[in-house]
Tab-separated table of C-alpha atoms in Angstrom:
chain	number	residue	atom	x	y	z
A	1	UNK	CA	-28.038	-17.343	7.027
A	2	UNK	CA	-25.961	-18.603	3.858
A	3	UNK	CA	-21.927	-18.679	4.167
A	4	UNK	CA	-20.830	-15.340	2.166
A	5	UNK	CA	-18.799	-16.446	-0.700
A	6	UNK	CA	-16.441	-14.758	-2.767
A	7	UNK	CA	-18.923	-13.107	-5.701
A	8	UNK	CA	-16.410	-11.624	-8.173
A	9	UNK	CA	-15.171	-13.668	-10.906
A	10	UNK	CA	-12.128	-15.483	-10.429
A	11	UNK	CA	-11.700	-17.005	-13.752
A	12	UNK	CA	-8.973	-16.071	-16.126
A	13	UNK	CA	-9.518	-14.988	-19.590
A	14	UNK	CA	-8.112	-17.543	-21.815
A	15	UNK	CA	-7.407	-15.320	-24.715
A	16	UNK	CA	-4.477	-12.957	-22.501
A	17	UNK	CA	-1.418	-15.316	-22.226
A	18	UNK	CA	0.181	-13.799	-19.004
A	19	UNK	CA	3.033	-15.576	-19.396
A	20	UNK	CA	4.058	-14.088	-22.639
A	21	UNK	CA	3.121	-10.912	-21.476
A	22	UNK	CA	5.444	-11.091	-18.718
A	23	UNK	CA	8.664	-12.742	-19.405
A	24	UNK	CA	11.591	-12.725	-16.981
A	25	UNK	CA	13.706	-9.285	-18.326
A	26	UNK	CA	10.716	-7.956	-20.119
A	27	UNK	CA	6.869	-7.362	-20.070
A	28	UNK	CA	4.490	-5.986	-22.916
A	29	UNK	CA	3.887	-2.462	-23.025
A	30	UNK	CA	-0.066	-3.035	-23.685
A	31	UNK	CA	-0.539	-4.464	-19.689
A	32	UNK	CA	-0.802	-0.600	-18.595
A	33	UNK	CA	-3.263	-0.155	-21.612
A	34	UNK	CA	-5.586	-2.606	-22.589
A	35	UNK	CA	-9.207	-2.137	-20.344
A	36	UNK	CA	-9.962	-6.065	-20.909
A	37	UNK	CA	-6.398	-6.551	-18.569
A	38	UNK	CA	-7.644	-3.989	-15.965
A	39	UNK	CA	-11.069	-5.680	-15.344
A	40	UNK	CA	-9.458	-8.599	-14.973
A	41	UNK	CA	-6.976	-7.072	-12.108
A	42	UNK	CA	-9.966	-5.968	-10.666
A	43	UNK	CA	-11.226	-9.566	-9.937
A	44	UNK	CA	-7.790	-11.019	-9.577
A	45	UNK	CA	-5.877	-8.686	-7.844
A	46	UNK	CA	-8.002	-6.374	-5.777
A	47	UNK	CA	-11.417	-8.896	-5.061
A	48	UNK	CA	-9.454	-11.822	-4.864
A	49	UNK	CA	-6.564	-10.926	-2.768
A	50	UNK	CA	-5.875	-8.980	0.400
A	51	UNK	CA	-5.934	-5.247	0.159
A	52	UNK	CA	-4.522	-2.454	2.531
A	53	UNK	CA	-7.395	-0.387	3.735
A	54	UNK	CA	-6.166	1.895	6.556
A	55	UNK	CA	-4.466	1.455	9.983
A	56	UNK	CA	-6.152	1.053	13.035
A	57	UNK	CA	-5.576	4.582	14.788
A	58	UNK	CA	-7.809	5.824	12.404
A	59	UNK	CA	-11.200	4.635	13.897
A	60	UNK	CA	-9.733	4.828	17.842
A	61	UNK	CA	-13.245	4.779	19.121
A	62	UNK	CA	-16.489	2.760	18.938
A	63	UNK	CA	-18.200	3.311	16.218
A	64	UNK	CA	-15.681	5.398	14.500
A	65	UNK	CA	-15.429	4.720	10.725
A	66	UNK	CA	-13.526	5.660	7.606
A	67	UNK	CA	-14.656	5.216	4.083
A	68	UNK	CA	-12.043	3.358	1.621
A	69	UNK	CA	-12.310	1.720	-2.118
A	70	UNK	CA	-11.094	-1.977	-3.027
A	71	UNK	CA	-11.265	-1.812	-7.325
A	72	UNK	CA	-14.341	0.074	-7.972
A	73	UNK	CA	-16.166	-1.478	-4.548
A	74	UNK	CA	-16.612	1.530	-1.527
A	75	UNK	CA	-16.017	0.004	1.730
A	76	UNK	CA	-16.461	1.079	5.069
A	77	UNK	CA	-13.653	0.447	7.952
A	78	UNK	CA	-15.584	0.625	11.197
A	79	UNK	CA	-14.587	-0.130	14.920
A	80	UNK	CA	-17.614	-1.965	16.314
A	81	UNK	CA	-19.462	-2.025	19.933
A	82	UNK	CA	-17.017	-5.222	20.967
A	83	UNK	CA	-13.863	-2.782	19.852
A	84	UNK	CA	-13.264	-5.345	16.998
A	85	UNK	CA	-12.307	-3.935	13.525
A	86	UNK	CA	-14.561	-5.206	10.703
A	87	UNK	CA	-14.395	-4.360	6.603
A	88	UNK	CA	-18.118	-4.105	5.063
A	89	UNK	CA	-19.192	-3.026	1.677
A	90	UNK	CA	-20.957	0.185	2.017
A	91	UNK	CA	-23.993	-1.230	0.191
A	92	UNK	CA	-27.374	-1.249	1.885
A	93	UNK	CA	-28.085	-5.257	1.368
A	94	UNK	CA	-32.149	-3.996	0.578
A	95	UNK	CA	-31.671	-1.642	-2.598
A	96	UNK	CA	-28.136	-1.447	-2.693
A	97	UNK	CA	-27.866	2.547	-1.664
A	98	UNK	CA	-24.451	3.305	0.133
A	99	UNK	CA	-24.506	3.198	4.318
A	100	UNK	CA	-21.837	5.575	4.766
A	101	UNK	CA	-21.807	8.730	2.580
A	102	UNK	CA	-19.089	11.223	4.495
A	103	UNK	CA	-15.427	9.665	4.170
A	104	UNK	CA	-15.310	9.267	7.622
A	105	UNK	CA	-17.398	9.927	11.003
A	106	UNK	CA	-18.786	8.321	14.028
A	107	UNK	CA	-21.957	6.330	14.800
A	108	UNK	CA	-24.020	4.408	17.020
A	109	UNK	CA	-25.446	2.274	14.283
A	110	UNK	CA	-25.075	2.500	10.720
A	111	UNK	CA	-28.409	3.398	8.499
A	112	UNK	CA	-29.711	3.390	4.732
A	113	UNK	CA	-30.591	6.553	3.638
A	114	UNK	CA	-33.028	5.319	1.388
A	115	UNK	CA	-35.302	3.537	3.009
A	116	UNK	CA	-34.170	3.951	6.618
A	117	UNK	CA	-33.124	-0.024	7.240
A	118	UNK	CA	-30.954	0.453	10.336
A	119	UNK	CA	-27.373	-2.061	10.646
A	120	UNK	CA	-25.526	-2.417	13.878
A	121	UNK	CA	-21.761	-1.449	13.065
A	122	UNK	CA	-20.781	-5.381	12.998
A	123	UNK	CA	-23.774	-5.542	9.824
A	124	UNK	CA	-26.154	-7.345	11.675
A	125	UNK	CA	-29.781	-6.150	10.366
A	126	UNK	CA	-31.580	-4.325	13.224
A	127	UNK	CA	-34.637	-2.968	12.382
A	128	UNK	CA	-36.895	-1.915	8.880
A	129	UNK	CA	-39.546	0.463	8.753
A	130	UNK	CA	-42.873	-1.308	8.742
A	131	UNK	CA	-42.017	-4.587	10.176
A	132	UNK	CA	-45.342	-5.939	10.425
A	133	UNK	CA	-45.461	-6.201	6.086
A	134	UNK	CA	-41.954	-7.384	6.503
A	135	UNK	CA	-42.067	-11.587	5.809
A	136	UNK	CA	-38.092	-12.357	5.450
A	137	UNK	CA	-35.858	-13.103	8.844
A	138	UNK	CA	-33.637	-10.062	9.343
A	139	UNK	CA	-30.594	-12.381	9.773
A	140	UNK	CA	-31.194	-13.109	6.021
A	141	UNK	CA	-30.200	-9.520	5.165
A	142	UNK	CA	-26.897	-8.477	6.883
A	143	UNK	CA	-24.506	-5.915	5.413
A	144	UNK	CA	-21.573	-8.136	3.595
A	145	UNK	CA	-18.812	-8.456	5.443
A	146	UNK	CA	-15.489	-9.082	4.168
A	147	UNK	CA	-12.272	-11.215	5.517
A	148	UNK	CA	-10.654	-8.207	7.712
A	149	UNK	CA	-7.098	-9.148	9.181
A	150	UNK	CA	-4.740	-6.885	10.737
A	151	UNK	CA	-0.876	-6.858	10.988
A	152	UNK	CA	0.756	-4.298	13.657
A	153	UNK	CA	-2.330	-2.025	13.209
A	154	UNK	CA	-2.099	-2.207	9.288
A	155	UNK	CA	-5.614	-3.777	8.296
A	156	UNK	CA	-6.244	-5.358	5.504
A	157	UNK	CA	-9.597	-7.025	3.742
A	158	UNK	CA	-10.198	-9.215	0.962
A	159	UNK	CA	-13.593	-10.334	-0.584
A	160	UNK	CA	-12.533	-13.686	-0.508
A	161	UNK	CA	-13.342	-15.682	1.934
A	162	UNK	CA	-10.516	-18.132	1.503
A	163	UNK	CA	-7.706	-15.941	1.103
A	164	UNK	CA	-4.318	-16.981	2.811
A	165	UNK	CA	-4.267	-15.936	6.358
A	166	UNK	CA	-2.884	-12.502	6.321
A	167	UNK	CA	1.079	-13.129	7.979
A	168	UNK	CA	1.358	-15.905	5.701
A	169	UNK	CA	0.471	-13.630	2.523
A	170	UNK	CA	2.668	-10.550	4.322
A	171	UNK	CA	5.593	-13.415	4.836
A	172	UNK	CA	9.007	-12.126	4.854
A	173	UNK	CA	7.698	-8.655	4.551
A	174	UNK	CA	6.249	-8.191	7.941
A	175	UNK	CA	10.049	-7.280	8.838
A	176	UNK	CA	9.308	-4.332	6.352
A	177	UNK	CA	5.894	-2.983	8.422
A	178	UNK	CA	7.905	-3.813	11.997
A	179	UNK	CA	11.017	-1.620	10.467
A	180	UNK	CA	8.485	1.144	10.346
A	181	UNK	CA	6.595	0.655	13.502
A	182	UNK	CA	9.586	0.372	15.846
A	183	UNK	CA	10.616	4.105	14.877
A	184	UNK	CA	8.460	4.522	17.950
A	185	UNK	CA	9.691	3.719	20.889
A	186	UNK	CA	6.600	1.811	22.373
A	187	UNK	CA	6.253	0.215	19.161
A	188	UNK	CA	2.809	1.863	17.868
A	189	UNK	CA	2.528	4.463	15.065
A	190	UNK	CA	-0.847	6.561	14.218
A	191	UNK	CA	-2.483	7.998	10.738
A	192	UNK	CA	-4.319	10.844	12.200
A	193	UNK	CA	-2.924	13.674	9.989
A	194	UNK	CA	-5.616	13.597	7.318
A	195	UNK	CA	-4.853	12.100	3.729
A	196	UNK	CA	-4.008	14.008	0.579
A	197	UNK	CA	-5.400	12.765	-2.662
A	198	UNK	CA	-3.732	13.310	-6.013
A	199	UNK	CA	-4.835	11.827	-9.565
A	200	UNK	CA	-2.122	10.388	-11.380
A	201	UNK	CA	-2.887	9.903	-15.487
A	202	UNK	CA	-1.491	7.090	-15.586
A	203	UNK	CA	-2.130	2.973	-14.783
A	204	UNK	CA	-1.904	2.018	-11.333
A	205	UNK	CA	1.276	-0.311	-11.675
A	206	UNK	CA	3.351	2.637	-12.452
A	207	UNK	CA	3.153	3.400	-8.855
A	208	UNK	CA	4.136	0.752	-7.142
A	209	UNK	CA	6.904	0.098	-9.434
A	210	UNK	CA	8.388	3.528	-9.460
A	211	UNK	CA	7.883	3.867	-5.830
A	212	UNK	CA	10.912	1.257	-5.493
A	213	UNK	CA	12.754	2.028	-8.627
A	214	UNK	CA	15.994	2.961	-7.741
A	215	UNK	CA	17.346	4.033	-11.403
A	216	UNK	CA	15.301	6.783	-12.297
A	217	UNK	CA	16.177	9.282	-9.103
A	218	UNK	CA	18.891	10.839	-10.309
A	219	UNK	CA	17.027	11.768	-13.734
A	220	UNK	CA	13.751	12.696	-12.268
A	221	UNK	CA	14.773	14.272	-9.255
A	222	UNK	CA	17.712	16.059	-9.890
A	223	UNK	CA	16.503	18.759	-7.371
A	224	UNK	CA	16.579	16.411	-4.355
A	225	UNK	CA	20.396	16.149	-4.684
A	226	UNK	CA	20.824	20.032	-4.599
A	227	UNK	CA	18.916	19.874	-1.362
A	228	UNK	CA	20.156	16.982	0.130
A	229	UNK	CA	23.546	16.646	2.172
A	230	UNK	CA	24.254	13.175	3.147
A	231	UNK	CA	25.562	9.603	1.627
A	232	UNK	CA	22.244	9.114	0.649
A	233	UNK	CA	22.236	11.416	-2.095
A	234	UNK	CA	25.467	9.485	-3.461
A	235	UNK	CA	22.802	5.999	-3.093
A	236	UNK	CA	20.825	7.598	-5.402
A	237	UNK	CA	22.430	9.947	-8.305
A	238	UNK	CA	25.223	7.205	-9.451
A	239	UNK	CA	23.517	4.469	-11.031
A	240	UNK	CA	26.659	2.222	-11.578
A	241	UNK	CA	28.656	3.261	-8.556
A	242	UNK	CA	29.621	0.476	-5.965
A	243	UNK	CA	27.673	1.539	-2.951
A	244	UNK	CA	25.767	0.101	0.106
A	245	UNK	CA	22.146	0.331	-0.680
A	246	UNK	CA	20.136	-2.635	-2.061
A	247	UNK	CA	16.956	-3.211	-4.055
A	248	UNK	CA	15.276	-6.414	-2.860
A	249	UNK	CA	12.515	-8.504	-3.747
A	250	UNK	CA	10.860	-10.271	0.015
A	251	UNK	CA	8.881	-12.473	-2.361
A	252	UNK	CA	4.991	-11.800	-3.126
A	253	UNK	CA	5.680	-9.106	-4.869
A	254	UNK	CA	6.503	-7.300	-1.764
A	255	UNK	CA	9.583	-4.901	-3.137
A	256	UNK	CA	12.103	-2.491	-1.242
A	257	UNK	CA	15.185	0.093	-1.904
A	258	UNK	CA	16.967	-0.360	1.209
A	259	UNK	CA	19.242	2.426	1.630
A	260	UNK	CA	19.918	1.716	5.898
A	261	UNK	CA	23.345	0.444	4.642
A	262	UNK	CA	24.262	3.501	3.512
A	263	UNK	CA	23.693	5.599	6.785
A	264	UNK	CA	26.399	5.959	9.174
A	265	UNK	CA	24.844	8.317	12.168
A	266	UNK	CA	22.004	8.311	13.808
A	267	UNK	CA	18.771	10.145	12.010
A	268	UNK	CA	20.739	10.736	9.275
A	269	UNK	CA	18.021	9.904	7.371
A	270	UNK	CA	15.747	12.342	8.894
A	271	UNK	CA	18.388	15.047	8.417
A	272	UNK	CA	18.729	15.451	11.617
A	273	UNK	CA	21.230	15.607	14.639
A	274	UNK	CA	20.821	12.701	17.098
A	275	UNK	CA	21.010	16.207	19.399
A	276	UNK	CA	17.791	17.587	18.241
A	277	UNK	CA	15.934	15.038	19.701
A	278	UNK	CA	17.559	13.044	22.886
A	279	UNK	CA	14.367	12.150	24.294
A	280	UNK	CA	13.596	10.031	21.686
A	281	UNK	CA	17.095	8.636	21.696
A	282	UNK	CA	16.934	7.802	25.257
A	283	UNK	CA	13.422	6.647	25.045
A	284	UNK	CA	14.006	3.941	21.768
A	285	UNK	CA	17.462	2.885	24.280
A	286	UNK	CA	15.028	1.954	27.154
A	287	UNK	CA	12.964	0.130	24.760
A	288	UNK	CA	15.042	-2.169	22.905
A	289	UNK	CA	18.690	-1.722	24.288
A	290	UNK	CA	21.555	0.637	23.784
A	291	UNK	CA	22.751	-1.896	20.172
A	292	UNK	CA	19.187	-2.326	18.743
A	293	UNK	CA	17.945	1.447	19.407
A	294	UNK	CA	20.392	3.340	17.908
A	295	UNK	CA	20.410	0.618	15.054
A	296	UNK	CA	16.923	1.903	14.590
A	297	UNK	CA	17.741	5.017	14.497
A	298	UNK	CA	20.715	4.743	12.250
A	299	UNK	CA	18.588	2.943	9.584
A	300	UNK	CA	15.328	4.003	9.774
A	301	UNK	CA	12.303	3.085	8.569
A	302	UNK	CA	11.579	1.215	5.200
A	303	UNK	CA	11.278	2.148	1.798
A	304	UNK	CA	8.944	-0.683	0.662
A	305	UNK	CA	5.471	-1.678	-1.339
A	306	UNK	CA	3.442	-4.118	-0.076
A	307	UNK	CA	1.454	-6.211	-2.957
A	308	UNK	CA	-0.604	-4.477	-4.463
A	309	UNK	CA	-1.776	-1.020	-2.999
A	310	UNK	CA	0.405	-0.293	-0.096
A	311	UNK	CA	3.541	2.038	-0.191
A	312	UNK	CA	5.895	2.302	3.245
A	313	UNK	CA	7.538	5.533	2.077
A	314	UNK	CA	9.595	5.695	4.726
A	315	UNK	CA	7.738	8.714	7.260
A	316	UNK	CA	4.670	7.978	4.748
A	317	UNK	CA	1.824	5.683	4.296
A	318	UNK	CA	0.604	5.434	0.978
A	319	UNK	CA	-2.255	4.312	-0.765
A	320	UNK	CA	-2.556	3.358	-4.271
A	321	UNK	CA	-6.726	3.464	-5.276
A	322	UNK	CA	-6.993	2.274	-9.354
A	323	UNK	CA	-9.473	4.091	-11.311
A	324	UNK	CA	-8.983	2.477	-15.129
A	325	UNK	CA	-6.526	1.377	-16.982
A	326	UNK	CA	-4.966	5.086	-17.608
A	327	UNK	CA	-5.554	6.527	-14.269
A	328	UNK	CA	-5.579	6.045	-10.345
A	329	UNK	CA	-5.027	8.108	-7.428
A	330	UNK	CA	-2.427	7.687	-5.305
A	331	UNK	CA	-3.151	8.642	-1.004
A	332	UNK	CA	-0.665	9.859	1.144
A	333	UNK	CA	-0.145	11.019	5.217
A	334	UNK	CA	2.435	11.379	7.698
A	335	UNK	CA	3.139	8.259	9.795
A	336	UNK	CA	3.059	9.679	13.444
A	337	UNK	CA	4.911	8.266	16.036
A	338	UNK	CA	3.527	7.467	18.984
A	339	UNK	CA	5.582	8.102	22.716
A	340	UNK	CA	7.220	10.644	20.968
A	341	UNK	CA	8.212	14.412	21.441
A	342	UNK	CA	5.396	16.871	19.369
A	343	UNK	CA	7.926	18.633	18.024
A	344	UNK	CA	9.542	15.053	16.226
A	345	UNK	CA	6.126	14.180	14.544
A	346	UNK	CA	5.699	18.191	12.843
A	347	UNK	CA	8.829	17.220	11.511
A	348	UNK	CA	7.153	14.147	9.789
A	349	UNK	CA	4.171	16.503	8.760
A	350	UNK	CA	6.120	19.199	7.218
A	351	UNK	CA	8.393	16.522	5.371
A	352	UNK	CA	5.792	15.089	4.081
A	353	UNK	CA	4.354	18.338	2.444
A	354	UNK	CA	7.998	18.293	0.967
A	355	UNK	CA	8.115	15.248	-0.983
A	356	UNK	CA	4.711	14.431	-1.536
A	357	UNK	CA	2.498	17.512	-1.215
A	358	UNK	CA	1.009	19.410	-4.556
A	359	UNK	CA	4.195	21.460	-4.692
A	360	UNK	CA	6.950	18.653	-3.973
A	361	UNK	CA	10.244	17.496	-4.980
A	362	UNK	CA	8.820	13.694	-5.505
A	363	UNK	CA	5.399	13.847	-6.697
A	364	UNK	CA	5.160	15.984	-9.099
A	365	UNK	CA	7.731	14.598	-10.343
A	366	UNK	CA	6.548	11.195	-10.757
A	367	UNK	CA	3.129	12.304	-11.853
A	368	UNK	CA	4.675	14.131	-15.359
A	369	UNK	CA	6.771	11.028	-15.524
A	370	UNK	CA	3.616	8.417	-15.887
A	371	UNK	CA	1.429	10.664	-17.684
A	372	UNK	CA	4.265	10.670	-20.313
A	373	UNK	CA	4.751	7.147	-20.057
A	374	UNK	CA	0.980	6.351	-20.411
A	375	UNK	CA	0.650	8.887	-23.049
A	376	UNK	CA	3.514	6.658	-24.847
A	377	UNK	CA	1.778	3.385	-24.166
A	378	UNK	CA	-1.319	4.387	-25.817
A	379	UNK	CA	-1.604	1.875	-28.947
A	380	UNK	CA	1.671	0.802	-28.502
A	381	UNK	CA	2.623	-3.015	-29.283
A	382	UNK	CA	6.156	-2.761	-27.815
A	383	UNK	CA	7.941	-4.430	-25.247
A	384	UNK	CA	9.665	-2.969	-22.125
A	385	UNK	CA	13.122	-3.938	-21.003
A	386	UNK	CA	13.557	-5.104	-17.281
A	387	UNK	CA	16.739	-6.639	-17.867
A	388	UNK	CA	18.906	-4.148	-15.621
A	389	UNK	CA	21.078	-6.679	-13.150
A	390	UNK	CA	19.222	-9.366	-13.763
A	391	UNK	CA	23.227	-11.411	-14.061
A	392	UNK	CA	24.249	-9.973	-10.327
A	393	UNK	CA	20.972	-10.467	-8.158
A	394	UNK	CA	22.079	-12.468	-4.828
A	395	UNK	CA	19.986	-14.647	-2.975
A	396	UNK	CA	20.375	-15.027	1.291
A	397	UNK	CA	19.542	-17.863	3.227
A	398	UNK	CA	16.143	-16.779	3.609
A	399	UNK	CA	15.690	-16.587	0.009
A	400	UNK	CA	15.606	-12.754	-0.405
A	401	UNK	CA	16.558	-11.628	-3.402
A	402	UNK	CA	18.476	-8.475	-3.726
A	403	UNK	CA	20.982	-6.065	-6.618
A	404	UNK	CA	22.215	-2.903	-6.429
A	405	UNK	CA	20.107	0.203	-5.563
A	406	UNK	CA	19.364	1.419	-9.390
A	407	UNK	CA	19.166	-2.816	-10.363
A	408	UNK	CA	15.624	-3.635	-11.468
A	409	UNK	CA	15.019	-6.285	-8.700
A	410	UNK	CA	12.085	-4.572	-7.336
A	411	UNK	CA	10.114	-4.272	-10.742
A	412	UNK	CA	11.169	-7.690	-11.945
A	413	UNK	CA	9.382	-9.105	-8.225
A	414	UNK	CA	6.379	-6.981	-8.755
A	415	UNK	CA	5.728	-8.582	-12.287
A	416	UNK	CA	7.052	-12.132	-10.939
A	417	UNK	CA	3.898	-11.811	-8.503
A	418	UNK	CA	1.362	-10.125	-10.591
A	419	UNK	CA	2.347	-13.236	-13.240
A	420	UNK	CA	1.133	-15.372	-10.647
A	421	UNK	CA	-1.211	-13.528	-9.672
A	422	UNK	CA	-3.281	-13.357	-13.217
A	423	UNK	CA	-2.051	-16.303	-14.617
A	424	UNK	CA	-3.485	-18.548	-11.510
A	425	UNK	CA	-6.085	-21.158	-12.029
C-alpha cells in the first residue's frame, strides 16, 4: 500500500499579503470576510495543522466512536479492537459514501452503507460483496487515516502526515491542559455530559479571540457582575485598574486570561466554600500535598484557547467547528471530574447551563456581539486596532508573554500565529 500523504493544498495564494494584513497593533477588517481567505484557512489551518477532536472518555470502550468535523472534512474518532485511539475520515475509500452516519455509537466493525464494503475500526479493508469479480488487493483500499496524537486524554488529528509531534506543537501550553486536569484529584477528567451546539453568525476567529479578551467583560456582560460576589468581578469590570490577573500569550497562538492571581480562598472561583466539599479537599491533599492541593484549588482551572479550535473555559471544553467565512458553530460540555463527589460535578453541569446554555449570561452575549461585528465587516476596507498595551507586555524567563487582564496580549498572539500560520512557505 502507498504512504498516505497530506492531499489538501498547502500552497499560499500569492495575491493575499498576510503580512500586511496582519501588522503588529493592527489587522485588516476584510480577514473575517473575504471567502478566498477562508478556503485558504481551511488548507492551512485546519488540514495542515493539528486539530482538537474530542477527549478520550468519550469512546471508553472498544469500538465506541464519535463523529467530529476538521474544515468541511467529517471524521470519525473511534477506539479500536487493540484499545488504541485512531482519527479516520468518514469516507468509504470505494464511492466515497460516509461510514458513520449517527454522531456517535458503538461497533464491531465499521460498514458502507452503500455498497456494504465492511472496515475493521483501525480502516483496514475486510471484506466486499462479490469478491470473486473483485481484481484489486484489499490492502489497496483502507479507510484514510489521519496523524492522531493525544495529550492528557485531549486528542488531536491532523491530515498531515508530517505535522510537528503533538507536545512540541502544544509547547508551553500543556501547563494550560494539566491546570485543568489536576482539578481532579487522580488527575483524569471525562466529557460524558453530551455537547450543546450553537451557530454563531459570525467568522470563526471571533471566537477564539473573544474567548480570551479580557476588555470587553465589563461592557458585554454587565449582568455577570450583579451576580457575582468575589475579587473576580473587580478582574473583570475595571479595565485600567491595577489588579492581579494577566492576559498571556504561551506562544503558538495558544492565549489565556489568567485570573488565579486574583483568588485568595479556596474554590473561590467555583463560588463555593472550601466547606461544601471536604472530600475533595482532602482527596486533591493526598494527591499532591497539603501546598500544591490547595494551590489547585485556590486557582483553578484555566481560562485558555488552544490554536485553533480548542477553548479551556475553565469547567468547559469547547469546540470551535468553522462553517464559512460569516459563520461557525461553537460546541460546548461540562468537564467532569473524575474521583470526585456526584454532587461536585452537577455543580459543573448546572454552571455550565449558566454561562453557556441557550439562555446564559456569556453566550448569548457573545453571539449578538459577533453577529454585529460581522454584520459591520461586511464590505468593509478598514483596519482594526490591537494596539491596547502593546508598550507594557512583560516577558519571563520562559519567554511568556503577558499584560494586564483587559491588555490585548491574547488577540495580538492569536494573529502573531495565524501570520505564521498563512504566510508559511
Amino acid at each position: 500500500m502507498e504512504k498516505q500523504t497530506f492531499a489538501h493544498s498547502t500552497f499560499g495564494n500569492p495575491a493575499i499579503d498576510y503580512n500586511n494584513l496582519i501588522q503588529s497593533d493592527r489587522i485588516h477588517g476584510s480577514l473575517y470576510t473575504r471567502p478566498d481567505i477562508f478556503e485558504e484557512e481551511m488548507q492551512r489551518v485546519f488540514y495542515g495543522n493539528w486539530v482538537f477532536i474530542g477527549h478520550a472518555s468519550e469512546i471508553p470502550g472498544k469500538g465506541d466512536y464519535v463523529c467530529r468535523t476538521i474544515g468541511r472534512e467529517s471524521v470519525v474518532m473511534v477506539r479500536t479492537a487493540q484499545d488504541d485511539i485512531k482519527v479516520i475520515v468518514n469516507r468509504c475509500s470505494h464511492r466515497g459514501n460516509m461510514i458513520c452516519v449517527h454522531p456517535e455509537g458503538s461497533a464491531k466493525f465499521l460498514k458502507c452503507g452503500y455498497h456494504g464494503w465492511v472496515f475493521s475500526l483501525d480502516g483496514a479493508l475486510l471484506d466486499v460483496p462479490g469478491p470473486g469479480r473483485f481484481r484489486k488487493d484489499k490492502s489497496d483500499l483502507p479507510l484514510r487515516l489521519l496523524r492522531t496524537e493525544s495529550y492528557r486524554g485531549f486528542v488531536f488529528a491532523s491530515f498531515n502526515p508530517d505535522v510537528l509531534p503533538l507536545e512540541e506543537y502544544l509547547g508551553q501550553a500543556t501547563r494550560l491542559i494539566d491546570r485543568n486536569v489536576e482539578m481532579s484529584p487522580i488527575g483524569e477528567i471525562r466529557l460524558s455530559a453530551g455537547w450543546v451546539k450553537h451557530k454563531f453568525e459570525g467568522n470563526w476567529k471571533m471566537l477564539p479571540e473573544n474567548d480570551t479578551d479580557g476588555y470587553h467583560v465589563q461592557f458585554v456582560h454587565s449582568s455577570i457582575e450583579k451576580v457575582i460576589d468575589s475579587d473576580y468581578a473587580d478582574a473583570i469590570t475595571d479595565p485600567d485598574e491595577e489588579i492581579a490577573a494577566r492576559s498571556r500569550d504561551w506562544g503558538g497562538g495558544h492565549a489565556e486570561l489568567d485570573f488565579a492571581p486574583v483568588y485568595t480562598k479556596p474554590l473561590e472561583w467555583l463560588g463555593a466554600p472550601l466547606s461544601r466539599y471536604p472530600d475533595w479537599a482532602t482527596e486533591m491533599v493526598a494527591s499532591y500535598g497539603e501546598e500544591a492541593g490547595m494551590r489547585k484549588l485556590i486557582e483553578g482551572p484555566s481560562h485558555a484557547t488552544i490554536f485553533p479550535n480548542l477553548f479551556l473555559g475553565e469547567m468547559n471544553i469547547v469546540i470551535i467547528q468553522p462553517i464559512n467565512a460569516n459563520q461557525c458553530v461553537q460546541w460546548h460540555t461540562p468537564m467532569l471530574l473524575e474521583g470526585v463527589p456526584d454532587d461536585l460535578n452537577n455543580k459543573f453541569m448546572r454552571q455550565s447551563e449558566a454561562a453557556l446554555g441557550p439562555s446564559s449570561l456569556v453566550l448569548a452575549d457573545d453571539g449578538i456581539i459577533s453577529e454585529r461585528q460581522q454584520i459591520a465587516l461586511q464590505g468593509a476596507s478598514s483596519w482594526l486596532d490591537l494596539s491596547r498595551g502593546d508598550q507594557r507586555e512583560e516577558v519571563d524567563e520562559y519567554g511568556v508573554r503577558s499584560g494586564r487582564v483587559s491588555d490585548e496580549v491574547t488577540n495580538r498572539s492569536f494573529w502573531r500565529h495565524y501570520r505564521k500560520v498563512m504566510s508559511a512557505a
